[in-house]
C-alpha cells in the first residue's frame, strides 16, 4: 500500500462518504418500515431521493474518470487494487445510463408498484399490464445501454447489479440440472411424507411478547450481537442498517409462532454476515461491503435451512419453545417440530414455499424474465406462460393471477435479474455448510447445544471477512475447494428429505 | 413572485436540499436517542458529521455570495425577500468562522461534554475546568469573529444563533425587572402554600403502559396528529424530527406519573408548532422554519404552563387519570392535582424548578455567561459566583457543585447564549395566551372540555403559520399588539399563585 497515495487516496475518501450516506439511507429505510407514521411518507420519499441524487452526483463527478485512471497507474497492492476495481464497477454502472432514463425508469417503477398493490388484491393483470409494459420497456433500454457499456449481454447487465460477476450462461446449466432433479425428488418426498402419521400442529395463542423473547433468545444463541443490532416488527421482514448497527425485523402471528421464528433466524444469518464484514481501513470501502445478493442469501439460508431446521438444533430449541409459551405435548417435541419445519407441498406461493419446491418457483421466474428481457416473451402473455411453467415444474396451476404472476413485487418494482440469487444462495449455503462441518468438527456439536461460535467463526474467516475481495465463485472455491455446483444442495435434500 | 427567477430560484433549490438534509439529521438524532444500540454510536457520529460537512459545503459553496447578491437585485416580493434575508443570515453565520476553528471547537465541546458526565457525577469541578476553559476560549474566539462579521457584540453573536435578532440590551431590563419582582413573590407564595393543608401525593406504582396510553390520550386532546408523529421513550425528553413527522419523547417513572405526563404535554407544544409551520412552497425554505428557540419554548410552555396546569384542564384530566390507573381518592381529585402542579419551592435544580423560581435559575445563568463571554468572570471562579448568585436570587446555597454549576449540560457542550430563551419563552407564552383567550372566547371553555381546537387554531394563524417571516418581537406585536414585556407573565403568576 506504500504507493496508494494521491488519486487512490482521494477515491477512498469519496467512496467512504458514499458508503456513510448509504448507511444513512439504510436507517431511514428501516425507520420507514418500522417506526414512521403514515403521514411522513412523502417527506421520507424526498429524503431518500435527495440522498440518492447526492450519492449519484458524488459517484459521477466530472473528475471521477480521471481519478480512476490515475489511481490505476499508482501500482496498488492487492486489496487496494481490488478495491479500485470495485470503484470502477460502481462508476461504470452509475455513468452508463443517462440521468433522464434513470429518472423515467424510477418513476415508472414507483407508479407500477403502487398500481400492483391494487392489481394483486383484485387479481387484475389487465390493470397492471400498461404499467408493467412501461417498466419492462425502460428496463430493457437500460439493460441494452449497460450491456454495450460493460461489454455484457443485456440480461447479464441486469443480473450483474445484484450478483456482481455472475452470468446467465453459468446459471442455465445449474438451473436445468435442478429442473430435472427436483420434480422426481418432490414426488418421492410427498409420497414418503404422506405415509407418515398426521402432523400435530402447535395451537396458539402465542403472545407476541413471548415470541419476541424467544426469537431474541435464539438470535443470541446464533451469535447475534444485540450491542450492535435490534429486532423489531415490520409488515415485510428484512435485514437493514449496516455492519455497525444491523436491524432485523419480523412479523408475528399469535396463532402460529413457527414461521416468524424461522424468519427471525433467516434474517439473523443476513445480520451475521454484515456484522462480520471487514473493519477499518476497509469498512466503508467497496471492498468492505457484502458481495452481492447470492452470497447474502447464502448466509441467511445457511443459518436458517442448514443449521436451524436441522434435527440437532430443533432438539436444542424445543425445550426453549415449551418454556417460552408454557406449553407441552406432542406438537412441541423436537421430532414433530422437525417434521413441521421440513414439510413439503406443491404450493402456488414462492414466499411460503419449502426448501424442495422453492428452486422450482425461482427457475420459473428466471426463465420468464430472461425471455422478457430478450424480447422473446411479450408481457401480455405472461399469465399464460406463468401457468404453463407452474404446471411443467410444479405440477399445479394457479387458480388466478393473484396466486400466479401477480404474487411477487419484484418485476413490478423493476427488480428484473434478482430472482436467481435466491436459489444460487441456497446452493451456496449447502456447499459452504458441507465444507464447514467437514473442516471444523466442532460446528455440528455446537449447533446441537445452541452454541454457534464454531460455525460463525468459520464463516467469519471464510466468508464474512473477505467482504467483496473475491467474486462469489472465487470465494466458494477458496472456502470449499470448488466453484458453485448443485452437488452439495442435491445431497442435502436427499439426506434430509429421503434419509438417503 | 413574478420576478423570483434566476438566482433566487437557484437559492431556493439549494436551501430546499439543505432543509431536507436537516430533516435526515433529525431522524438520525431521534433514532440515536430512542432506538440505536450502544455499539452504533461511533458509526452514527460519523453519519451525523458527514451530513454536517455536506450541509456546510452546500451553504458555503464558492458561488453562494454571488447568488445572494444577484437574487437581491431581482426585486422580490414580500415572502421571497424575507426568505432571502434568512438565507443571507444562515450564509453569514456559516462563512464567518474559519473551518479549522469550527472543527477545533466542535472537538473541544465533545471532549468537554464527555468529561462533564463524570465530573458531574463526582461533583468535581476541578476535573472539568481545563476542558471548560478550552470550550470557553474557542467560543469567545468564535463570538468575536462572528461579532465582527455580523456587526454585533460578541454575546449577541452567540445569542443570535438561538434567538435570531434578539440582543442582550433587550433582555437586561426584562430580567432585571423579574429579578426584582420574583423574590418577594416567591416569599409570599411559599407562605401561602405553607398555610394550606398538607398535599396528598399519588401513590404508585403506575405501570408504564398505562402512563403512555394516558399521555397519548391527552396529546390527542391537545391536538397532536398521530398520523404525523410519535411518542417514545428516551433518557432526556425532547421533540425531534420535523413538520411532516414529529417525534416527542419522555421518560417514565413507575413511582410518579405526574412529571412525565406534564413533560409529554410540554413536548406536545413544541410538536404543534412544527406541525403548523407553513406548507409548500415555504416548507423546506428558511422562512418556513420555526423562528428560534424563544418562540419554540413559548409554544411548549403555553401548552404546558398556561393551558395544561390550569384548573380547567386539570378538571378535565383528573377523571382520565383515575381511569387510566384504576385509582381514586383525594390525591387524584382535580384540586389536589392543581396544588401539586403549582407547588413552589426554593430548589437547586433548574429542570426540577417550578414556574415561579425557574426564571431565577435562568437569570443566574444568563448573568454568568454574559460575564464569561465579556471576560469579566474567569471560569475558575464559576462555582463561587454560582453559589453567590443562588443565594442572592433564590436564597439557597447548593451543597456541592453537582447541585450547582455542574448541573446543566449546556456550557459544557458549548451552548452559551441559549439559557435566556427559556424565560423569554415563558414570558412570550403568558403574553400570547392572555391575548389569545381575550380575542377568542372559545379557547378557555375548549381547554376545560379537553378540546384544544380553538387554541391551536389561534396559534396556527397567529404564530405557527408565520414560520420565520417575522422576528419574535414582530410576531408578538402582530399577535398581541405589543412587543415582549413582563406584564402578562407577572399578572399570570400573581393570579395563579396568589389568587390576585
Short mmCIF file of N, CA and C in Angstrom, two decimals, chain B residues 56 60 94-106:
data_model
loop_
_atom_site.label_atom_id
_atom_site.label_comp_id
_atom_site.label_asym_id
_atom_site.label_seq_id
_atom_site.Cartn_x
_atom_site.Cartn_y
_atom_site.Cartn_z
N UNK B 56 -22.58 22.04 5.28
CA UNK B 56 -21.69 23.20 5.34
C UNK B 56 -21.09 23.48 3.96
N UNK B 60 -21.74 26.99 2.00
CA UNK B 60 -20.60 27.89 1.80
C UNK B 60 -19.97 27.70 0.42
N UNK B 94 -22.50 30.86 8.67
CA UNK B 94 -21.69 29.71 8.25
C UNK B 94 -20.32 30.12 7.74
N UNK B 95 -20.24 31.25 7.06
CA UNK B 95 -18.97 31.64 6.45
C UNK B 95 -18.11 32.49 7.38
N UNK B 96 -18.71 33.03 8.45
CA UNK B 96 -17.96 33.95 9.31
C UNK B 96 -16.74 33.27 9.93
N UNK B 97 -16.92 32.02 10.33
CA UNK B 97 -15.89 31.37 11.15
C UNK B 97 -15.06 30.40 10.31
N UNK B 98 -13.74 30.48 10.40
CA UNK B 98 -12.89 29.57 9.62
C UNK B 98 -13.17 28.11 9.99
N UNK B 99 -13.09 27.25 9.00
CA UNK B 99 -13.43 25.83 9.19
C UNK B 99 -12.59 25.19 10.30
N UNK B 100 -11.31 25.57 10.42
CA UNK B 100 -10.48 24.90 11.44
C UNK B 100 -10.91 25.30 12.85
N UNK B 101 -11.43 26.52 13.01
CA UNK B 101 -11.94 26.91 14.32
C UNK B 101 -13.24 26.15 14.63
N UNK B 102 -14.09 26.03 13.63
CA UNK B 102 -15.33 25.27 13.82
C UNK B 102 -15.01 23.85 14.27
N UNK B 103 -14.04 23.25 13.60
CA UNK B 103 -13.69 21.87 13.92
C UNK B 103 -13.05 21.76 15.30
N UNK B 104 -12.13 22.67 15.61
CA UNK B 104 -11.46 22.64 16.91
C UNK B 104 -12.49 22.81 18.03
N UNK B 105 -13.44 23.72 17.83
CA UNK B 105 -14.44 23.97 18.85
C UNK B 105 -15.37 22.75 18.99
N UNK B 106 -15.75 22.18 17.87
CA UNK B 106 -16.63 21.02 17.91
C UNK B 106 -15.98 19.86 18.68
#
